[in-house]
């Protein structure tokens, strides 16, 4: 423009000011409020990753908003004049800056995600042989999907089955997720765990519990007529309460134990014994 106004500087200053205000607000108030919350180690990792992501994209969004708003307000044509400015092409400095910045952001987030995955394993299900296995002892619990409820088996408690997922607090848990019929998805929302339950597949997911709480379990894969009713509550309880619960549940389970298949990581019908 002939007015001598430095539009580029105005845009940059507005962008820096807006970003300096918005980014801390997003990092402090929005990021930590994003689900699933801090009720497990994996949940906390997801909250941390989400906080980084929304904080890093805030300046990018601010730039787009400022650039768009400034362009609309400043270069608005008046009257009936249809005038176009000179075309702008290829600013090498801006292109290099843009590519370097966005590449750095993407690589940083990939590095952060990989580091977190290797630290605590994933609550997302990593197939039968996970790359990232948390160190230390783990309580094995099997999640079995079937139309239309989840049941849970505890191999360290004699292969006992329970209709409710009960876990001890402050414990590393190794979930083995499978299905007896169609594809389901085990989703323990507050624990930050969601893993596909496929027939014939042992899908391993990890969760490190924290404080006692009641959490929601839902099926997250359309699995038939009553999919919408495939939910119940699970519980994280104090370690001593877990022992008490386990003894009571084992006693309740005892009469049907002899009808149950031996604990295994998948349960498929024996093809030699098909009824035809
Ligand atoms: Cu379902």
PDB file of C-alpha atoms and ligand atoms in Angstrom:
ATOM      1  CA  UNK A   1       0.000   0.000   0.000  1.00  0.00           C
ATOM      2  CA  UNK A   2       1.165   3.493  -0.716  1.00  0.00           C
ATOM      3  CA  UNK A   3       0.376   4.680   2.815  1.00  0.00           C
ATOM      4  CA  UNK A   4       3.728   3.443   4.086  1.00  0.00           C
ATOM      5  CA  UNK A   5       2.077   1.241   6.700  1.00  0.00           C
ATOM      6  CA  UNK A   6       4.102  -1.853   7.461  1.00  0.00           C
ATOM      7  CA  UNK A   7       1.352  -4.457   7.294  1.00  0.00           C
ATOM      8  CA  UNK A   8       3.743  -7.344   7.917  1.00  0.00           C
ATOM      9  CA  UNK A   9       4.944  -5.848  11.193  1.00  0.00           C
ATOM     10  CA  UNK A  10       1.374  -5.144  12.327  1.00  0.00           C
ATOM     11  CA  UNK A  11       0.371  -8.749  11.635  1.00  0.00           C
ATOM     12  CA  UNK A  12       3.419 -10.135  13.437  1.00  0.00           C
ATOM     13  CA  UNK A  13       2.989  -7.873  16.479  1.00  0.00           C
ATOM     14  CA  UNK A  14      -0.738  -8.696  16.733  1.00  0.00           C
ATOM     15  CA  UNK A  15       0.054 -12.394  16.385  1.00  0.00           C
ATOM     16  CA  UNK A  16       2.759 -12.330  19.063  1.00  0.00           C
ATOM     17  CA  UNK A  17       0.532 -10.434  21.502  1.00  0.00           C
ATOM     18  CA  UNK A  18      -2.478 -12.705  20.919  1.00  0.00           C
ATOM     19  CA  UNK A  19      -0.322 -15.854  21.194  1.00  0.00           C
ATOM     20  CA  UNK A  20       1.356 -14.616  24.376  1.00  0.00           C
ATOM     21  CA  UNK A  21      -2.079 -14.211  25.970  1.00  0.00           C
ATOM     22  CA  UNK A  22      -3.833 -17.269  24.535  1.00  0.00           C
ATOM     23  CA  UNK A  23      -1.116 -19.940  24.826  1.00  0.00           C
ATOM     24  CA  UNK A  24      -0.680 -19.854  28.643  1.00  0.00           C
ATOM     25  CA  UNK A  25      -4.480 -19.806  29.081  1.00  0.00           C
ATOM     26  CA  UNK A  26      -4.830 -22.869  26.857  1.00  0.00           C
ATOM     27  CA  UNK A  27      -1.910 -24.658  28.553  1.00  0.00           C
ATOM     28  CA  UNK A  28      -3.183 -23.944  32.072  1.00  0.00           C
ATOM     29  CA  UNK A  29      -6.961 -24.199  31.728  1.00  0.00           C
ATOM     30  CA  UNK A  30      -7.911 -26.081  28.557  1.00  0.00           C
ATOM     31  CA  UNK A  31      -5.186 -28.748  28.261  1.00  0.00           C
ATOM     32  CA  UNK A  32      -5.583 -30.328  31.723  1.00  0.00           C
ATOM     33  CA  UNK A  33      -9.382 -30.353  31.307  1.00  0.00           C
ATOM     34  CA  UNK A  34      -9.262 -32.576  28.236  1.00  0.00           C
ATOM     35  CA  UNK A  35     -10.362 -36.192  28.852  1.00  0.00           C
ATOM     36  CA  UNK A  36      -9.669 -38.817  30.053  1.00  0.00           C
ATOM     37  CA  UNK A  37      -8.284 -37.137  33.212  1.00  0.00           C
ATOM     38  CA  UNK A  38      -5.634 -38.217  35.678  1.00  0.00           C
ATOM     39  CA  UNK A  39      -7.064 -41.415  37.161  1.00  0.00           C
ATOM     40  CA  UNK A  40      -4.333 -43.688  35.763  1.00  0.00           C
ATOM     41  CA  UNK A  41      -0.723 -43.300  34.604  1.00  0.00           C
ATOM     42  CA  UNK A  42      -1.862 -43.794  31.004  1.00  0.00           C
ATOM     43  CA  UNK A  43      -4.669 -41.231  31.464  1.00  0.00           C
ATOM     44  CA  UNK A  44      -2.144 -38.697  32.775  1.00  0.00           C
ATOM     45  CA  UNK A  45       0.104 -39.328  29.765  1.00  0.00           C
ATOM     46  CA  UNK A  46      -2.809 -38.660  27.448  1.00  0.00           C
ATOM     47  CA  UNK A  47      -3.662 -35.433  29.294  1.00  0.00           C
ATOM     48  CA  UNK A  48      -0.006 -34.341  29.073  1.00  0.00           C
ATOM     49  CA  UNK A  49       0.151 -35.136  25.350  1.00  0.00           C
ATOM     50  CA  UNK A  50      -3.157 -33.325  24.708  1.00  0.00           C
ATOM     51  CA  UNK A  51      -1.920 -30.307  26.678  1.00  0.00           C
ATOM     52  CA  UNK A  52       1.242 -30.139  24.553  1.00  0.00           C
ATOM     53  CA  UNK A  53      -0.737 -30.504  21.333  1.00  0.00           C
ATOM     54  CA  UNK A  54      -3.313 -27.792  22.054  1.00  0.00           C
ATOM     55  CA  UNK A  55      -0.614 -25.473  23.455  1.00  0.00           C
ATOM     56  CA  UNK A  56       1.598 -25.849  20.377  1.00  0.00           C
ATOM     57  CA  UNK A  57      -1.229 -25.343  17.899  1.00  0.00           C
ATOM     58  CA  UNK A  58      -2.522 -22.237  19.707  1.00  0.00           C
ATOM     59  CA  UNK A  59       0.071 -19.878  18.100  1.00  0.00           C
ATOM     60  CA  UNK A  60      -0.619 -21.484  14.721  1.00  0.00           C
ATOM     61  CA  UNK A  61      -4.351 -20.862  15.089  1.00  0.00           C
ATOM     62  CA  UNK A  62      -3.651 -17.322  16.358  1.00  0.00           C
ATOM     63  CA  UNK A  63      -1.595 -16.639  13.220  1.00  0.00           C
ATOM     64  CA  UNK A  64      -4.414 -17.813  10.970  1.00  0.00           C
ATOM     65  CA  UNK A  65      -7.008 -15.773  12.870  1.00  0.00           C
ATOM     66  CA  UNK A  66      -4.875 -12.596  12.872  1.00  0.00           C
ATOM     67  CA  UNK A  67      -3.873 -12.949   9.228  1.00  0.00           C
ATOM     68  CA  UNK A  68      -7.463 -13.591   8.136  1.00  0.00           C
ATOM     69  CA  UNK A  69      -8.989 -10.835  10.269  1.00  0.00           C
ATOM     70  CA  UNK A  70      -6.315  -8.305   9.307  1.00  0.00           C
ATOM     71  CA  UNK A  71      -6.739  -9.092   5.622  1.00  0.00           C
ATOM     72  CA  UNK A  72     -10.512  -8.778   5.772  1.00  0.00           C
ATOM     73  CA  UNK A  73     -10.478  -5.510   7.701  1.00  0.00           C
ATOM     74  CA  UNK A  74      -7.539  -3.752   6.063  1.00  0.00           C
ATOM     75  CA  UNK A  75      -7.776  -4.709   2.424  1.00  0.00           C
ATOM     76  CA  UNK A  76     -11.530  -4.420   2.082  1.00  0.00           C
ATOM     77  CA  UNK A  77     -12.598  -2.908  -1.261  1.00  0.00           C
ATOM     78  CA  UNK A  78     -14.811   0.138  -0.934  1.00  0.00           C
ATOM     79  CA  UNK A  79     -17.725   1.121  -3.120  1.00  0.00           C
ATOM     80  CA  UNK A  80     -18.179  -0.734  -6.388  1.00  0.00           C
ATOM     81  CA  UNK A  81     -14.497  -0.900  -7.204  1.00  0.00           C
ATOM     82  CA  UNK A  82     -13.306  -4.365  -8.069  1.00  0.00           C
ATOM     83  CA  UNK A  83      -9.603  -4.105  -7.571  1.00  0.00           C
ATOM     84  CA  UNK A  84      -7.090  -6.868  -7.021  1.00  0.00           C
ATOM     85  CA  UNK A  85      -3.640  -6.299  -5.604  1.00  0.00           C
ATOM     86  CA  UNK A  86      -0.449  -7.560  -7.192  1.00  0.00           C
ATOM     87  CA  UNK A  87       0.035 -11.350  -6.916  1.00  0.00           C
ATOM     88  CA  UNK A  88       2.398 -12.582  -4.200  1.00  0.00           C
ATOM     89  CA  UNK A  89       4.573 -15.573  -5.007  1.00  0.00           C
ATOM     90  CA  UNK A  90       7.393 -17.491  -3.362  1.00  0.00           C
ATOM     91  CA  UNK A  91       8.839 -15.838  -0.310  1.00  0.00           C
ATOM     92  CA  UNK A  92      11.761 -18.135   0.445  1.00  0.00           C
ATOM     93  CA  UNK A  93      12.227 -16.897   4.021  1.00  0.00           C
ATOM     94  CA  UNK A  94       8.609 -17.503   4.968  1.00  0.00           C
ATOM     95  CA  UNK A  95       8.587 -20.900   3.266  1.00  0.00           C
ATOM     96  CA  UNK A  96      11.728 -22.057   5.094  1.00  0.00           C
ATOM     97  CA  UNK A  97      10.473 -20.695   8.397  1.00  0.00           C
ATOM     98  CA  UNK A  98       7.095 -22.402   7.965  1.00  0.00           C
ATOM     99  CA  UNK A  99       8.559 -25.781   6.972  1.00  0.00           C
ATOM    100  CA  UNK A 100      11.162 -25.714   9.761  1.00  0.00           C
ATOM    101  CA  UNK A 101       8.633 -24.726  12.433  1.00  0.00           C
ATOM    102  CA  UNK A 102       5.920 -27.202  11.494  1.00  0.00           C
ATOM    103  CA  UNK A 103       8.471 -30.026  11.056  1.00  0.00           C
ATOM    104  CA  UNK A 104       9.918 -29.296  14.489  1.00  0.00           C
ATOM    105  CA  UNK A 105       6.466 -29.344  16.089  1.00  0.00           C
ATOM    106  CA  UNK A 106       5.499 -32.638  14.446  1.00  0.00           C
ATOM    107  CA  UNK A 107       8.831 -34.334  15.265  1.00  0.00           C
ATOM    108  CA  UNK A 108       8.747 -33.098  18.858  1.00  0.00           C
ATOM    109  CA  UNK A 109       5.228 -34.479  19.367  1.00  0.00           C
ATOM    110  CA  UNK A 110       6.204 -37.792  17.752  1.00  0.00           C
ATOM    111  CA  UNK A 111       9.215 -37.995  20.090  1.00  0.00           C
ATOM    112  CA  UNK A 112       7.119 -37.149  23.147  1.00  0.00           C
ATOM    113  CA  UNK A 113       4.501 -39.773  22.242  1.00  0.00           C
ATOM    114  CA  UNK A 114       7.139 -42.442  21.649  1.00  0.00           C
ATOM    115  CA  UNK A 115       8.874 -41.675  24.945  1.00  0.00           C
ATOM    116  CA  UNK A 116       5.593 -41.919  26.872  1.00  0.00           C
ATOM    117  CA  UNK A 117       4.661 -45.153  25.116  1.00  0.00           C
ATOM    118  CA  UNK A 118       7.985 -46.722  26.074  1.00  0.00           C
ATOM    119  CA  UNK A 119       7.694 -45.519  29.680  1.00  0.00           C
ATOM    120  CA  UNK A 120       4.388 -47.047  30.714  1.00  0.00           C
ATOM    121  CA  UNK A 121       3.154 -49.101  27.800  1.00  0.00           C
ATOM    122  CA  UNK A 122      -0.040 -48.176  26.098  1.00  0.00           C
ATOM    123  CA  UNK A 123      -3.634 -48.175  27.184  1.00  0.00           C
ATOM    124  CA  UNK A 124      -4.599 -48.603  23.552  1.00  0.00           C
ATOM    125  CA  UNK A 125      -3.996 -52.292  22.919  1.00  0.00           C
ATOM    126  CA  UNK A 126      -0.873 -53.345  21.074  1.00  0.00           C
ATOM    127  CA  UNK A 127      -1.751 -56.770  19.713  1.00  0.00           C
ATOM    128  CA  UNK A 128      -0.519 -60.001  21.264  1.00  0.00           C
ATOM    129  CA  UNK A 129       3.176 -59.017  21.550  1.00  0.00           C
ATOM    130  CA  UNK A 130       3.523 -55.326  22.496  1.00  0.00           C
ATOM    131  CA  UNK A 131       6.713 -53.415  21.701  1.00  0.00           C
ATOM    132  CA  UNK A 132       6.405 -51.307  24.840  1.00  0.00           C
ATOM    133  CA  UNK A 133       6.114 -53.413  27.975  1.00  0.00           C
ATOM    134  CA  UNK A 134       6.273 -51.634  31.343  1.00  0.00           C
ATOM    135  CA  UNK A 135       8.892 -53.099  33.671  1.00  0.00           C
ATOM    136  CA  UNK A 136       8.014 -54.699  36.992  1.00  0.00           C
ATOM    137  CA  UNK A 137       5.330 -57.118  38.121  1.00  0.00           C
ATOM    138  CA  UNK A 138       1.882 -56.821  36.614  1.00  0.00           C
ATOM    139  CA  UNK A 139      -1.525 -58.171  37.546  1.00  0.00           C
ATOM    140  CA  UNK A 140      -2.934 -60.063  34.583  1.00  0.00           C
ATOM    141  CA  UNK A 141      -6.654 -59.615  33.937  1.00  0.00           C
ATOM    142  CA  UNK A 142      -8.507 -60.886  30.913  1.00  0.00           C
ATOM    143  CA  UNK A 143     -11.294 -58.867  29.297  1.00  0.00           C
ATOM    144  CA  UNK A 144     -13.766 -60.983  27.332  1.00  0.00           C
ATOM    145  CA  UNK A 145     -16.293 -59.299  25.059  1.00  0.00           C
ATOM    146  CA  UNK A 146     -19.442 -61.085  23.968  1.00  0.00           C
ATOM    147  CA  UNK A 147     -22.868 -59.968  22.844  1.00  0.00           C
ATOM    148  CA  UNK A 148     -23.616 -57.973  24.952  1.00  0.00           C
ATOM    149  CA  UNK A 149     -21.487 -57.700  28.022  1.00  0.00           C
ATOM    150  CA  UNK A 150     -17.880 -57.830  29.170  1.00  0.00           C
ATOM    151  CA  UNK A 151     -16.663 -60.378  31.665  1.00  0.00           C
ATOM    152  CA  UNK A 152     -13.264 -60.524  33.352  1.00  0.00           C
ATOM    153  CA  UNK A 153     -11.034 -63.451  34.261  1.00  0.00           C
ATOM    154  CA  UNK A 154      -8.244 -63.416  36.830  1.00  0.00           C
ATOM    155  CA  UNK A 155      -5.659 -66.136  36.107  1.00  0.00           C
ATOM    156  CA  UNK A 156      -3.836 -65.460  39.386  1.00  0.00           C
ATOM    157  CA  UNK A 157      -7.111 -66.113  41.228  1.00  0.00           C
ATOM    158  CA  UNK A 158      -7.678 -69.575  39.787  1.00  0.00           C
ATOM    159  CA  UNK A 159      -9.081 -68.355  36.447  1.00  0.00           C
ATOM    160  CA  UNK A 160     -12.055 -66.884  38.265  1.00  0.00           C
ATOM    161  CA  UNK A 161     -14.562 -64.930  36.184  1.00  0.00           C
ATOM    162  CA  UNK A 162     -16.338 -61.777  37.311  1.00  0.00           C
ATOM    163  CA  UNK A 163     -19.056 -59.681  35.637  1.00  0.00           C
ATOM    164  CA  UNK A 164     -17.429 -56.519  37.053  1.00  0.00           C
ATOM    165  CA  UNK A 165     -13.879 -55.279  36.533  1.00  0.00           C
ATOM    166  CA  UNK A 166     -12.341 -54.742  39.970  1.00  0.00           C
ATOM    167  CA  UNK A 167      -8.697 -53.655  40.181  1.00  0.00           C
ATOM    168  CA  UNK A 168      -6.372 -52.910  43.097  1.00  0.00           C
ATOM    169  CA  UNK A 169      -5.100 -49.336  43.503  1.00  0.00           C
ATOM    170  CA  UNK A 170      -1.502 -48.353  42.623  1.00  0.00           C
ATOM    171  CA  UNK A 171      -0.975 -51.469  40.548  1.00  0.00           C
ATOM    172  CA  UNK A 172       0.354 -52.212  37.071  1.00  0.00           C
ATOM    173  CA  UNK A 173      -2.304 -54.189  35.242  1.00  0.00           C
ATOM    174  CA  UNK A 174      -1.833 -56.180  32.049  1.00  0.00           C
ATOM    175  CA  UNK A 175      -5.155 -56.489  30.261  1.00  0.00           C
ATOM    176  CA  UNK A 176      -5.639 -59.288  27.729  1.00  0.00           C
ATOM    177  CA  UNK A 177      -8.611 -58.278  25.602  1.00  0.00           C
ATOM    178  CA  UNK A 178     -10.433 -60.810  23.443  1.00  0.00           C
ATOM    179  CA  UNK A 179     -13.914 -61.671  22.208  1.00  0.00           C
ATOM    180  CA  UNK A 180     -16.052 -64.784  21.953  1.00  0.00           C
ATOM    181  CA  UNK A 181     -18.125 -63.672  18.978  1.00  0.00           C
ATOM    182  CA  UNK A 182     -17.963 -60.405  17.026  1.00  0.00           C
ATOM    183  CA  UNK A 183     -15.631 -57.390  17.229  1.00  0.00           C
ATOM    184  CA  UNK A 184     -16.157 -55.312  20.370  1.00  0.00           C
ATOM    185  CA  UNK A 185     -14.025 -52.558  21.863  1.00  0.00           C
ATOM    186  CA  UNK A 186     -13.234 -52.412  25.555  1.00  0.00           C
ATOM    187  CA  UNK A 187     -13.225 -48.799  26.711  1.00  0.00           C
ATOM    188  CA  UNK A 188     -12.525 -47.967  30.367  1.00  0.00           C
ATOM    189  CA  UNK A 189     -12.960 -44.244  29.945  1.00  0.00           C
ATOM    190  CA  UNK A 190     -11.476 -42.787  33.158  1.00  0.00           C
ATOM    191  CA  UNK A 191      -8.508 -45.183  33.013  1.00  0.00           C
ATOM    192  CA  UNK A 192      -7.537 -44.045  29.510  1.00  0.00           C
ATOM    193  CA  UNK A 193      -7.805 -47.577  28.115  1.00  0.00           C
ATOM    194  CA  UNK A 194      -9.472 -48.512  24.854  1.00  0.00           C
ATOM    195  CA  UNK A 195      -8.610 -51.754  23.094  1.00  0.00           C
ATOM    196  CA  UNK A 196     -10.313 -53.776  20.376  1.00  0.00           C
ATOM    197  CA  UNK A 197     -11.792 -57.089  21.445  1.00  0.00           C
ATOM    198  CA  UNK A 198     -11.483 -59.374  18.434  1.00  0.00           C
ATOM    199  CA  UNK A 199     -12.431 -63.067  18.362  1.00  0.00           C
ATOM    200  CA  UNK A 200      -9.335 -65.266  18.293  1.00  0.00           C
ATOM    201  CA  UNK A 201      -7.006 -62.363  19.129  1.00  0.00           C
ATOM    202  CA  UNK A 202      -5.192 -61.609  22.382  1.00  0.00           C
ATOM    203  CA  UNK A 203      -4.902 -57.820  22.445  1.00  0.00           C
ATOM    204  CA  UNK A 204      -2.688 -56.569  25.275  1.00  0.00           C
ATOM    205  CA  UNK A 205      -3.169 -53.167  26.930  1.00  0.00           C
ATOM    206  CA  UNK A 206      -1.581 -51.752  30.070  1.00  0.00           C
ATOM    207  CA  UNK A 207      -2.981 -49.599  32.793  1.00  0.00           C
ATOM    208  CA  UNK A 208      -1.364 -48.405  35.995  1.00  0.00           C
ATOM    209  CA  UNK A 209      -4.089 -47.631  38.516  1.00  0.00           C
ATOM    210  CA  UNK A 210      -3.855 -44.817  41.035  1.00  0.00           C
ATOM    211  CA  UNK A 211      -6.432 -43.964  43.715  1.00  0.00           C
ATOM    212  CA  UNK A 212      -9.649 -45.944  44.310  1.00  0.00           C
ATOM    213  CA  UNK A 213     -12.482 -44.827  42.040  1.00  0.00           C
ATOM    214  CA  UNK A 214     -15.505 -45.989  40.107  1.00  0.00           C
ATOM    215  CA  UNK A 215     -14.992 -45.881  36.360  1.00  0.00           C
ATOM    216  CA  UNK A 216     -17.144 -46.489  33.300  1.00  0.00           C
ATOM    217  CA  UNK A 217     -16.713 -49.406  30.940  1.00  0.00           C
ATOM    218  CA  UNK A 218     -18.376 -49.173  27.554  1.00  0.00           C
ATOM    219  CA  UNK A 219     -18.253 -51.117  24.357  1.00  0.00           C
ATOM    220  CA  UNK A 220     -16.916 -48.700  21.733  1.00  0.00           C
ATOM    221  CA  UNK A 221     -17.541 -50.775  18.608  1.00  0.00           C
ATOM    222  CA  UNK A 222     -20.973 -51.296  17.077  1.00  0.00           C
ATOM    223  CA  UNK A 223     -21.477 -54.971  17.848  1.00  0.00           C
ATOM    224  CA  UNK A 224     -25.120 -55.720  17.221  1.00  0.00           C
ATOM    225  CA  UNK A 225     -28.617 -54.979  18.446  1.00  0.00           C
ATOM    226  CA  UNK A 226     -27.879 -54.275  22.124  1.00  0.00           C
ATOM    227  CA  UNK A 227     -24.498 -52.598  21.644  1.00  0.00           C
ATOM    228  CA  UNK A 228     -25.856 -49.430  23.271  1.00  0.00           C
ATOM    229  CA  UNK A 229     -26.538 -51.375  26.470  1.00  0.00           C
ATOM    230  CA  UNK A 230     -23.095 -52.927  26.663  1.00  0.00           C
ATOM    231  CA  UNK A 231     -21.767 -50.943  29.603  1.00  0.00           C
ATOM    232  CA  UNK A 232     -21.285 -51.143  33.342  1.00  0.00           C
ATOM    233  CA  UNK A 233     -19.100 -49.700  36.078  1.00  0.00           C
ATOM    234  CA  UNK A 234     -15.707 -50.953  37.167  1.00  0.00           C
ATOM    235  CA  UNK A 235     -13.925 -50.205  40.418  1.00  0.00           C
ATOM    236  CA  UNK A 236     -10.414 -49.459  41.557  1.00  0.00           C
ATOM    237  CA  UNK A 237     -10.259 -50.376  45.254  1.00  0.00           C
ATOM    238  CA  UNK A 238      -7.604 -50.292  47.970  1.00  0.00           C
ATOM    239  CA  UNK A 239      -5.289 -53.325  47.863  1.00  0.00           C
ATOM    240  CA  UNK A 240      -6.700 -54.817  51.087  1.00  0.00           C
ATOM    241  CA  UNK A 241     -10.261 -54.362  49.781  1.00  0.00           C
ATOM    242  CA  UNK A 242      -9.224 -56.115  46.584  1.00  0.00           C
ATOM    243  CA  UNK A 243      -8.142 -59.185  48.562  1.00  0.00           C
ATOM    244  CA  UNK A 244     -11.465 -59.186  50.423  1.00  0.00           C
ATOM    245  CA  UNK A 245     -13.397 -58.842  47.163  1.00  0.00           C
ATOM    246  CA  UNK A 246     -11.323 -61.574  45.493  1.00  0.00           C
ATOM    247  CA  UNK A 247     -12.045 -64.086  48.284  1.00  0.00           C
ATOM    248  CA  UNK A 248     -15.776 -63.383  48.144  1.00  0.00           C
ATOM    249  CA  UNK A 249     -15.858 -63.503  44.336  1.00  0.00           C
ATOM    250  CA  UNK A 250     -13.904 -66.782  44.290  1.00  0.00           C
ATOM    251  CA  UNK A 251     -16.401 -68.334  46.716  1.00  0.00           C
ATOM    252  CA  UNK A 252     -19.310 -67.164  44.559  1.00  0.00           C
ATOM    253  CA  UNK A 253     -17.571 -68.491  41.437  1.00  0.00           C
ATOM    254  CA  UNK A 254     -16.662 -71.908  42.881  1.00  0.00           C
ATOM    255  CA  UNK A 255     -19.908 -73.755  41.961  1.00  0.00           C
ATOM    256  CA  UNK A 256     -19.513 -72.963  38.236  1.00  0.00           C
ATOM    257  CA  UNK A 257     -15.729 -73.342  38.065  1.00  0.00           C
ATOM    258  CA  UNK A 258     -15.912 -76.911  36.749  1.00  0.00           C
ATOM    259  CA  UNK A 259     -18.023 -75.822  33.755  1.00  0.00           C
ATOM    260  CA  UNK A 260     -15.600 -73.100  32.698  1.00  0.00           C
ATOM    261  CA  UNK A 261     -12.955 -73.613  30.012  1.00  0.00           C
ATOM    262  CA  UNK A 262      -9.362 -73.596  31.206  1.00  0.00           C
ATOM    263  CA  UNK A 263      -7.916 -70.065  31.221  1.00  0.00           C
ATOM    264  CA  UNK A 264      -6.420 -69.242  27.824  1.00  0.00           C
ATOM    265  CA  UNK A 265      -5.613 -66.065  25.927  1.00  0.00           C
ATOM    266  CA  UNK A 266      -8.176 -66.812  23.191  1.00  0.00           C
ATOM    267  CA  UNK A 267     -11.260 -68.953  23.131  1.00  0.00           C
ATOM    268  CA  UNK A 268     -12.346 -70.349  19.801  1.00  0.00           C
ATOM    269  CA  UNK A 269     -14.599 -73.318  19.102  1.00  0.00           C
ATOM    270  CA  UNK A 270     -12.655 -76.510  18.428  1.00  0.00           C
ATOM    271  CA  UNK A 271     -13.080 -77.156  14.659  1.00  0.00           C
ATOM    272  CA  UNK A 272     -12.916 -80.930  15.264  1.00  0.00           C
ATOM    273  CA  UNK A 273     -15.911 -80.790  17.550  1.00  0.00           C
ATOM    274  CA  UNK A 274     -18.312 -78.793  15.462  1.00  0.00           C
ATOM    275  CA  UNK A 275     -21.894 -79.848  15.855  1.00  0.00           C
ATOM    276  CA  UNK A 276     -22.519 -79.107  12.168  1.00  0.00           C
TER     277      UNK A 276
HETATM  278 CU1  LIG B   1     -20.529 -53.049  21.164  1.00  0.00          CU
END
